[in-house]
XYZ file of C-alpha atoms in Angstrom:
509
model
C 52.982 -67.370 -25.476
C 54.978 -70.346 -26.523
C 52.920 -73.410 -28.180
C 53.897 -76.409 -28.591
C 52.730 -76.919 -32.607
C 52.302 -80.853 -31.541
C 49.551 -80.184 -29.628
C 47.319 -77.818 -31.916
C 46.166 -80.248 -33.650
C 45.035 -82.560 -30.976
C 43.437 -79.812 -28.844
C 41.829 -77.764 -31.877
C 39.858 -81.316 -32.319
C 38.899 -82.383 -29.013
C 37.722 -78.596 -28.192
C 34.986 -79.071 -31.072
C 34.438 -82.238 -29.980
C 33.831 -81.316 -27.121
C 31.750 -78.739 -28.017
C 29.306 -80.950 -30.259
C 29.428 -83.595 -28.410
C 28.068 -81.727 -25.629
C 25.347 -80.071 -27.468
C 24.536 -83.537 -28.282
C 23.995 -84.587 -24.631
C 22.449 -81.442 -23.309
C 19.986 -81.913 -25.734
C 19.342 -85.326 -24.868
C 18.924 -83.969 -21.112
C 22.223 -86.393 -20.593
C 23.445 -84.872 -16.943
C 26.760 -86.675 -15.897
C 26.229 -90.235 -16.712
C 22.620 -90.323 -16.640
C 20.222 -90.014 -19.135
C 17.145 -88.885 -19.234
C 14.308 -88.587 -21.564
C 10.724 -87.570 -21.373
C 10.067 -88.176 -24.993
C 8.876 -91.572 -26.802
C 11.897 -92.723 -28.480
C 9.364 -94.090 -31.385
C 7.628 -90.668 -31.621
C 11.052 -88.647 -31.510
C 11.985 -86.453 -35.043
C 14.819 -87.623 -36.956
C 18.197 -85.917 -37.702
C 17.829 -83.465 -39.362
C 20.971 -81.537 -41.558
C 21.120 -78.552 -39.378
C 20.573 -80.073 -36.114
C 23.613 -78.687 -34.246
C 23.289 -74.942 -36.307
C 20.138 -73.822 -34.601
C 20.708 -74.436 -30.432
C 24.185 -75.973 -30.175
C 26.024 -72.918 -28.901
C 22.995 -72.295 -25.990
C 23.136 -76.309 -25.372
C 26.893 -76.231 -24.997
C 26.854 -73.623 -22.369
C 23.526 -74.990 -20.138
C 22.994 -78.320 -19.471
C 19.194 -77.038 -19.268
C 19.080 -74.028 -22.547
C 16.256 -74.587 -24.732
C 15.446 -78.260 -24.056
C 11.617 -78.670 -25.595
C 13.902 -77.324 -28.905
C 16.573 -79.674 -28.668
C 14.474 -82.797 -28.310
C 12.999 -81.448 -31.219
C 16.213 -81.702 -33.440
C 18.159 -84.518 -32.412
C 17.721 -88.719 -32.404
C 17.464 -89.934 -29.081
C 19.571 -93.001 -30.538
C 22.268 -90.825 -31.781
C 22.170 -88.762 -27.959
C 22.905 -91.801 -26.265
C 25.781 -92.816 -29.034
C 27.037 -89.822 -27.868
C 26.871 -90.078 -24.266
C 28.738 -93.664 -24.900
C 31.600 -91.783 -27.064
C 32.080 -89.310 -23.791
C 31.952 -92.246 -21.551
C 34.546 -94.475 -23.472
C 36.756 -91.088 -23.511
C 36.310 -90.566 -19.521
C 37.363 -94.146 -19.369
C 40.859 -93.771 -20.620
C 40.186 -95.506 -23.108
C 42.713 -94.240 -26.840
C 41.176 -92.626 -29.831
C 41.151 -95.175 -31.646
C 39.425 -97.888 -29.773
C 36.899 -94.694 -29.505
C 36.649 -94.413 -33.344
C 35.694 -98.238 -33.208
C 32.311 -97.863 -31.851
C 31.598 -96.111 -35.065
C 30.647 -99.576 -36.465
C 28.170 -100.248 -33.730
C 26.537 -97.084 -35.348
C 22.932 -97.979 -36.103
C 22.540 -98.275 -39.705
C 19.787 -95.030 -39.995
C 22.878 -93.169 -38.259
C 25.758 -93.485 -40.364
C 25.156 -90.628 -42.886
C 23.829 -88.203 -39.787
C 26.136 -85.071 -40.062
C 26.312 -84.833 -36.097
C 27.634 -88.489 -35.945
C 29.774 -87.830 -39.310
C 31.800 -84.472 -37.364
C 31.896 -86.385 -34.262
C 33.578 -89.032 -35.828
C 35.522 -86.802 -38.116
C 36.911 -84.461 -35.375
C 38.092 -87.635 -33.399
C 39.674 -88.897 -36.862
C 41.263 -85.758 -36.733
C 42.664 -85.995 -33.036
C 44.169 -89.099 -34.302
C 45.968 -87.428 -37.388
C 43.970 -90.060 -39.354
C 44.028 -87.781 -42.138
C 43.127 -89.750 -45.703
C 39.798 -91.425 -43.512
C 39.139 -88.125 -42.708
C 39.028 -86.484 -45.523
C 36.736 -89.083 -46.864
C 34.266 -88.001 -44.236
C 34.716 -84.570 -44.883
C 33.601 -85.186 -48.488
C 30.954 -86.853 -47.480
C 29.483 -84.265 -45.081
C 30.406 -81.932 -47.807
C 28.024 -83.747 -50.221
C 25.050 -84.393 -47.658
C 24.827 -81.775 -45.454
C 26.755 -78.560 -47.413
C 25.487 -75.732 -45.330
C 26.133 -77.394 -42.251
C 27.904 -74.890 -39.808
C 29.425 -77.869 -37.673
C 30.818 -79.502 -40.520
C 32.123 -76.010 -42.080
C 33.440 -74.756 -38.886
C 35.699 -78.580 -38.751
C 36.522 -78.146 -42.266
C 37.684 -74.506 -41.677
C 39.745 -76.289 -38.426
C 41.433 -79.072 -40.775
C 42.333 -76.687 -42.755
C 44.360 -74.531 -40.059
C 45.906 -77.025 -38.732
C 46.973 -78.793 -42.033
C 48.218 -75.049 -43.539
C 45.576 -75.335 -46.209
C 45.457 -71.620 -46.186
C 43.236 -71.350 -49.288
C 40.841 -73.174 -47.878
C 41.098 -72.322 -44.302
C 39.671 -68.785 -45.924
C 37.442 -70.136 -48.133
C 35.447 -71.703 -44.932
C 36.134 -68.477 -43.032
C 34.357 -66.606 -44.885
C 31.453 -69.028 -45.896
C 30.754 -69.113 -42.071
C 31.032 -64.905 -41.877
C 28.108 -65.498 -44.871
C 25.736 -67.126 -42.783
C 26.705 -65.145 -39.462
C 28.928 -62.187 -39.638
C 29.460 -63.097 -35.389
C 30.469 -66.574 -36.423
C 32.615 -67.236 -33.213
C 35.167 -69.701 -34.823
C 35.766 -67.643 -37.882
C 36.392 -64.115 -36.080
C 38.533 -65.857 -33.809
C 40.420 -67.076 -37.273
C 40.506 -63.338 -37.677
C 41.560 -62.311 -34.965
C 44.760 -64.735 -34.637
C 45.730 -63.653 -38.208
C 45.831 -59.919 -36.517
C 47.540 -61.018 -33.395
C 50.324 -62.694 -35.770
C 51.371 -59.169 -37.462
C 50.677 -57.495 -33.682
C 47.522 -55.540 -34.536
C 46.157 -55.728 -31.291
C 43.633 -53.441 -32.193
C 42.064 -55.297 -34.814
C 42.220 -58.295 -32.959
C 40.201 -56.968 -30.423
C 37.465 -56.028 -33.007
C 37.053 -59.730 -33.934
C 37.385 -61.084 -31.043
C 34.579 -58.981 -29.793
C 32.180 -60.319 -32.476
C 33.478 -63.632 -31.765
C 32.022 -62.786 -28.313
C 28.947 -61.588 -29.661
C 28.166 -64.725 -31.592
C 29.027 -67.028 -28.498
C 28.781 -65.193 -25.208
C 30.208 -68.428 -23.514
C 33.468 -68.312 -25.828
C 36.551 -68.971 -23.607
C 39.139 -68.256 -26.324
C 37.162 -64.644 -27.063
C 37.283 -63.933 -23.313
C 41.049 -65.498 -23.192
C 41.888 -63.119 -26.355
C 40.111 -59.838 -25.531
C 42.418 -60.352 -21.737
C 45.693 -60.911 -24.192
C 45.421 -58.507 -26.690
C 44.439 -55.616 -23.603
C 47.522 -57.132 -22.099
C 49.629 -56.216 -24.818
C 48.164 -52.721 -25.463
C 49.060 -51.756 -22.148
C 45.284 -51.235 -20.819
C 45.429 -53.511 -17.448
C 41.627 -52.474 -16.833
C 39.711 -54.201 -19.313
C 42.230 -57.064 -19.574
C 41.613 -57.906 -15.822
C 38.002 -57.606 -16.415
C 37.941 -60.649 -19.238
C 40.379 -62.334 -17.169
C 38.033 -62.425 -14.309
C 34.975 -63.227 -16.247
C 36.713 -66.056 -17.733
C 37.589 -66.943 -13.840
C 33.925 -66.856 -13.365
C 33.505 -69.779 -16.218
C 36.111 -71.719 -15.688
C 38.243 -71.083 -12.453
C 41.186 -73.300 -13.868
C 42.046 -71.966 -16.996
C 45.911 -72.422 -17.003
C 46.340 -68.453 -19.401
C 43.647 -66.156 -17.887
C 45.460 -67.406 -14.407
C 48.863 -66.990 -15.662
C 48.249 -63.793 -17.280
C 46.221 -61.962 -14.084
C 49.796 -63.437 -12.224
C 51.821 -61.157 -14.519
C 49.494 -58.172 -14.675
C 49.895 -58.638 -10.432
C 53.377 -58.709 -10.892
C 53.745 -56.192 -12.921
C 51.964 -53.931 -10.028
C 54.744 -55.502 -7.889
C 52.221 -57.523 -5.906
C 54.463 -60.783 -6.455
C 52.379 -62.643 -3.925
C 49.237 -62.510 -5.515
C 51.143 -63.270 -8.745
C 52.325 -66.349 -6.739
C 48.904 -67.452 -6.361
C 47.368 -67.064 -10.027
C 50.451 -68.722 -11.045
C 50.365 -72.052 -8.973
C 46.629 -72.181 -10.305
C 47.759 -71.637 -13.810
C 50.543 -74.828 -12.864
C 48.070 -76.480 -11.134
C 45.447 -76.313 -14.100
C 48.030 -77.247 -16.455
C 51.109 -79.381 -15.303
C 52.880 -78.993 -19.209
C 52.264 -74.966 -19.133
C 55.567 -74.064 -20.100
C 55.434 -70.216 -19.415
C 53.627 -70.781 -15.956
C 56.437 -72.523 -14.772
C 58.761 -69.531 -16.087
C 56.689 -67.389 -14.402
C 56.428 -69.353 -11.177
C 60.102 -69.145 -10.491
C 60.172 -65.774 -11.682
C 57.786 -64.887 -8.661
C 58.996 -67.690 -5.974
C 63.108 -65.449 -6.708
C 61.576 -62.314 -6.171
C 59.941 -63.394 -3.036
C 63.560 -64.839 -1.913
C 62.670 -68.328 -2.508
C 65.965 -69.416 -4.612
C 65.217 -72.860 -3.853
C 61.234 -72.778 -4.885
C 62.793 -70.806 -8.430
C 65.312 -73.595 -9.116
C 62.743 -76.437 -8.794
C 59.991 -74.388 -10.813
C 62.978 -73.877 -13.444
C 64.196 -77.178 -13.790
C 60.455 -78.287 -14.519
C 60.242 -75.456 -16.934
C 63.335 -76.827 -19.147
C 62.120 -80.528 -18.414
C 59.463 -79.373 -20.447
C 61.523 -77.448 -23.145
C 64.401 -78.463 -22.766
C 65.445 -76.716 -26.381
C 63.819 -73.151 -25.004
C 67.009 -70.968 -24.248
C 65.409 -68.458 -22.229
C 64.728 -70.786 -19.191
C 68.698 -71.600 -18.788
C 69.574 -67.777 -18.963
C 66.978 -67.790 -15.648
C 68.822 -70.649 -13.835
C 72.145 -69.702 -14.677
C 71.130 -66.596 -13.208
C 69.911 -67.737 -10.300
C 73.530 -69.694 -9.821
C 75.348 -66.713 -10.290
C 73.836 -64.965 -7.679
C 74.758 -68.179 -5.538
C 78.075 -68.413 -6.442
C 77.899 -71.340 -8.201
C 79.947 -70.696 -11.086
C 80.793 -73.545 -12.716
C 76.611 -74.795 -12.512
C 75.618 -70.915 -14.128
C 78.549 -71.084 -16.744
C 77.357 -74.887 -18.218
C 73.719 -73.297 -18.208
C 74.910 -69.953 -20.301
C 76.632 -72.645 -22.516
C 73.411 -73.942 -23.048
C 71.549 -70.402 -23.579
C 74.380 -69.564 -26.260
C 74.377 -73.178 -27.984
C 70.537 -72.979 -28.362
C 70.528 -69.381 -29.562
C 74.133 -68.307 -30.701
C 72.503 -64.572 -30.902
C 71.869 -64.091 -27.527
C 75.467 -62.489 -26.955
C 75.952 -61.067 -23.715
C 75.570 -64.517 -22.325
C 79.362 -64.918 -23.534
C 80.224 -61.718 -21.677
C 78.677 -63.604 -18.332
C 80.477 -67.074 -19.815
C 83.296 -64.728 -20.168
C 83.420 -63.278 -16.616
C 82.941 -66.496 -14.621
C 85.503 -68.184 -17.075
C 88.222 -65.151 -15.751
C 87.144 -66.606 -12.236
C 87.722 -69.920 -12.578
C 91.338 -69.152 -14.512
C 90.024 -70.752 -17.926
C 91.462 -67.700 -19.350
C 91.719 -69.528 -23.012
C 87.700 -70.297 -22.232
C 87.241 -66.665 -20.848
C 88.929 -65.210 -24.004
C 86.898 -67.553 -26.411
C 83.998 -65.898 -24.952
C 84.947 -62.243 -25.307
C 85.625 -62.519 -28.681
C 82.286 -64.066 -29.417
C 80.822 -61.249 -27.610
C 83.252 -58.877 -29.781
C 81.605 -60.716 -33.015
C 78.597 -58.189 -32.128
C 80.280 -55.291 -31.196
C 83.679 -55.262 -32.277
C 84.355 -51.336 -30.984
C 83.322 -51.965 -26.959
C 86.606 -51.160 -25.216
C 86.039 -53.480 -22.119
C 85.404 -56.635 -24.208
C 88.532 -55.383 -26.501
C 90.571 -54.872 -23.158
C 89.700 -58.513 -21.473
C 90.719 -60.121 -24.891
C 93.931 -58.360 -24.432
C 94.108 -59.738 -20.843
C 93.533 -63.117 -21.074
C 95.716 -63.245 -24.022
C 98.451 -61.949 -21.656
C 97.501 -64.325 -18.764
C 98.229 -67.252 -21.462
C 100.952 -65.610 -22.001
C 100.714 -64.904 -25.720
C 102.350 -61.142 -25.391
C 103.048 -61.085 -29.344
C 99.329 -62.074 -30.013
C 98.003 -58.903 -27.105
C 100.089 -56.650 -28.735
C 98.909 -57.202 -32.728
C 95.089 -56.762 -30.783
C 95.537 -54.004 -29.170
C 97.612 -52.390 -32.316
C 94.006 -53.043 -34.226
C 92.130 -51.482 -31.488
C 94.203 -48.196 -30.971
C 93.824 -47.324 -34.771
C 90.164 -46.684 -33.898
C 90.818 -44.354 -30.819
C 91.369 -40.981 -30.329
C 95.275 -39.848 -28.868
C 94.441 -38.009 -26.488
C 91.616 -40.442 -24.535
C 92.140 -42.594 -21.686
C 90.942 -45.497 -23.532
C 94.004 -44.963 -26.269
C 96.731 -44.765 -23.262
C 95.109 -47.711 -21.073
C 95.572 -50.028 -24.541
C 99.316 -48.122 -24.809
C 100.053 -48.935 -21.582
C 99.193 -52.721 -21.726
C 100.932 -52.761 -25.155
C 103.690 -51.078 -24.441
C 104.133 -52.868 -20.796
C 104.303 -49.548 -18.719
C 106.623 -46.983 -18.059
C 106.936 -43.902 -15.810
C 105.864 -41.202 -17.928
C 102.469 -43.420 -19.402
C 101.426 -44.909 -16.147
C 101.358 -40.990 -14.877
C 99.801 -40.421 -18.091
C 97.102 -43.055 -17.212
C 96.575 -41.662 -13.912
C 96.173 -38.494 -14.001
C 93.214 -38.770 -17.390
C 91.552 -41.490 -15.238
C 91.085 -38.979 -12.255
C 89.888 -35.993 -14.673
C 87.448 -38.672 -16.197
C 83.711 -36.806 -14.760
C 81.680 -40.194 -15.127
C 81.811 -42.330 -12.472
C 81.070 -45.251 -14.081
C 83.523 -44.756 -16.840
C 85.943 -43.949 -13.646
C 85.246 -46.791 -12.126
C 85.866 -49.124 -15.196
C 89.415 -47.558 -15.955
C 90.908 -47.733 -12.517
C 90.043 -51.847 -12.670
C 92.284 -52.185 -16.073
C 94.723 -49.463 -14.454
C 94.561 -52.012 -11.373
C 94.212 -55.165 -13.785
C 97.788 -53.920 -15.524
C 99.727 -53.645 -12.632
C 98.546 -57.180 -11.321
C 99.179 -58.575 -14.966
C 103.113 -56.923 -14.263
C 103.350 -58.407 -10.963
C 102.563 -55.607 -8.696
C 99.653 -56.827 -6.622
C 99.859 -54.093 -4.087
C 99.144 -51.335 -6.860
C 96.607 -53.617 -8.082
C 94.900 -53.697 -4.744
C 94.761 -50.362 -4.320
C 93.583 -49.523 -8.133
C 90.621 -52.342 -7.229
C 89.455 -51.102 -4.130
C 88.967 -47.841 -5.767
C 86.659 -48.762 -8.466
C 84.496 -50.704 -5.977
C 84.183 -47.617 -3.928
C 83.871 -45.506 -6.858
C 80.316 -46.806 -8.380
C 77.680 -49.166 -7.900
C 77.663 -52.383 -9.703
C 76.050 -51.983 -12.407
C 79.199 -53.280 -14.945
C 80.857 -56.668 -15.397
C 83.804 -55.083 -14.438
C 83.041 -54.465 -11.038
C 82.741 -58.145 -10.059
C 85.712 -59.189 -11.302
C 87.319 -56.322 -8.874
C 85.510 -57.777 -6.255
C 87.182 -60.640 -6.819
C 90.695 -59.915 -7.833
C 90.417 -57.588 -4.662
C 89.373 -60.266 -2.091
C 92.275 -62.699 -3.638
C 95.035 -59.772 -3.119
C 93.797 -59.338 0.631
C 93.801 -62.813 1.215
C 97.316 -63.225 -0.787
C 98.865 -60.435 1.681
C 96.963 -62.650 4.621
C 99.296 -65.691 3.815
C 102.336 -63.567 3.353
C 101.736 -62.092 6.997
């Protein structure tokens, strides 16, 4: 999965506020935008230290869970502060004219912890970071063993790369409850980052024990059974996640791939539009989306879902390689070749884009761009005969004979005398001959492997068409194409230099 480290922060805060803020309101019995009490506010308990530790995680997941309890534990004042935070939020309304109704805070309120993590985790949504800390110090000092202001704390610290103290609260939480969903999902992202799926699973299972209602244990368990290959039981969290919350963007986007990867690309489709649907900036949905919408021989619906996946990333390399692709296969050369340009720009290892820049160069006639490309592809794997051979052709195209001939001097040092890779270089070096084009021919038809066949009869044919004799070259072409399936770069560029020859001898006639 690709994240966007902007975002962690942000989301990381507004999922616990979220999460205490709704606590806050079930226990107030606030449904929607109503509220409703059947409690005296004058007879009603104060805050109390702990009030989110005891019932939050029931409250958070049932409007209705344990409500005689929560009334118990929580300021009616403070519920409908709350409700009033949620509402300026639904409004549109920024963070920080949000954090401003802090001052409206009744007096009796302002050292509450629930109002003090509410406020911090929005403080932390905004990156205000020094007022933050100054309320984590003060929860700290008041209320030490609260688990809502630990489990923040422990979320600063992630976030900020604190990693000291990001264990320090990890395992203060695992103290007080070895199921503590927050800190075993800690743990279980530390495993996923060395891929120990295994473990991973183990905390994310505790995680689930603590909070049965956890969406990122669910989410997890799905991944990390994703990755170890066991499609059963990462369906089944998928699903039950499905069951809580029908649009979440990952558990849809990751039930599309295991469709896909049971070739049911339809059903794919669908999970995947949800996944798009549930979250327009989902980078890997969109990926995936024209992934499916190609397979389904949609090359239109790919390009669109493509160009919104690198409108979104437009520095992710991956995407480009998918579009150029896709304009290959459409013959849109010039459109796939800027888009490999990209792919190779934005991650110079990805090599065998250059052999693709390389081939479609060789079809436009940029040979100096085509043998630019081969050499960078060379850089990798500076033995390969084919990329050694085009090197040596487009160096004789630009007619730079001298220059071919000091190449291919390098690369027959390396080869054995008697192969047909050491007399195809000869030949091109030495510029032909009776007795070494007969040579040629007859190791090329003893050659067994009909791939390797196929390859040598397109530089035979490639030789004679660099000399001038076209129909030799014809024939040489036609034979590779009928001798293999194309499954080599070498095999398009017969294609090609085969359909120009026919229609050469079509103008001639």
């Amino acid at each position: 999965m690709r994240l966007q480290n902007k975002n962690i922060r942000f989301k990381k805060a507004m999922q616990f506020f979220v999460s205490v803020c709704t606590f806050l309101c079930a226990a107030g019995f606030v449904y929607s935008a109503d509220v409703v009490s059947t409690q005296d506010p004058a007879q009603a308990a104060p805050s109390s230290v702990n009030a989110a530790d005891s019932s939050k995680k029931s409250a958070s997941s049932s409007v209705s869970a344990s409500p005689v309890s929560a009334r118990q534990k929580v300021n009616p004042q403070e519920v409908a502060f709350a409700k009033k935070i949620k509402e300026s939020l639904a409004e549109d309304s920024s963070i920080e004219k949000t954090l401003q109704l802090f001052e409206t805070l009744p007096e009796q309120s302002k050292n509450s912890p629930d109002m003090l993590v509410l406020q911090a985790s929005l403080m932390l949504s905004a990156n205000k970071m020094p007022e933050l800390n100054e309320v984590l110090a003060k929860l700290e000092q008041i209320a030490p063993e609260n688990r809502d202001a630990i489990e923040l704390s422990m979320i600063v610290a992630k976030v900020t790369g604190n990693r000291k103290k990001l264990n320090e609260k990890v395992n203060s939480l695992l103290a007080k409850d070895p199921n503590n969903d927050l800190a075993n999902i800690e743990l279980a992202e530390d495993a996923l980052r060395s891929n120990n799926y295994s473990t991973a699973v183990s905390y994310y299972q505790k995680a689930l024990a603590g909070n049965a209602n956890s969406e990122e244990a669910m989410f997890g368990l799905g991944q990390c059974y994703y990755y170890l290959a066991r499609p059963e039981p990462s369906r089944k969290y998928f699903n039950k996640l499905l069951e809580k919350n029908e649009m979440h963007a990952n558990a849809n986007l990751y039930l599309g791939k295991l469709a896909a990867e049971d070739g049911k690309y339809r059903t794919a489709l669908k999970f995947v539009e949800k996944a798009c649907e549930a979250d327009p900036e989902n980078l890997d949905a969109y990926i995936d989306l024209g992934t499916y919408r190609h397979r389904l021989l949609n090359p239109k619906g790919a390009e669109e879902a493509w160009n919104k996946a690198i409108s979104l990333a437009p520095d992710f390399f991956l995407t480009y390689a998918y579009r150029a692709s896709l304009f290959d296969e459409q013959s849109r050369y010039k459109e796939a070749y800027e888009d490999y340009k990209k792919v190779v720009e934005l991650n110079p290892k990805y090599f065998y884009a250059y052999e693709t820049m390389g081939v479609l160069a060789w079809h436009e006639k940029d040979y100096a761009a085509s043998y630019e490309s081969f050499c960078r592809v060379l850089e990798n794997v500076p033995d390969n005969f084919s990329y050694n051979m085009m090197v040596a052709a487009c160096l004789s195209k630009g007619n730079k004979k001298p220059q071919m001939k000091l190449h291919l001097e390098k690369v027959m040092k390396k080869l054995n005398r008697e192969s047909v890779e050491y007399n195809l270089a000869r030949l091109y070096h030495d510029g032909g001959g009776v007795n070494s084009e007969n040579s040629v021919n007859l190791l090329v038809k003893r050659e067994k492997s009909g791939t390797k066949r196929a390859k040598y009869l397109f530089y035979f044919g490639l030789f004679y068409e660099l000399n001038g004799f076209m129909e030799r070259a014809s024939v040489l072409y036609q034979q590779c194409i009928e001798a293999s399936q194309p499954l080599f770069f070498e095999y398009r560029l017969a294609e090609w230099e085969a359909s120009g020859a026919a229609a050469l001898s079509e103008e001639k006639k």
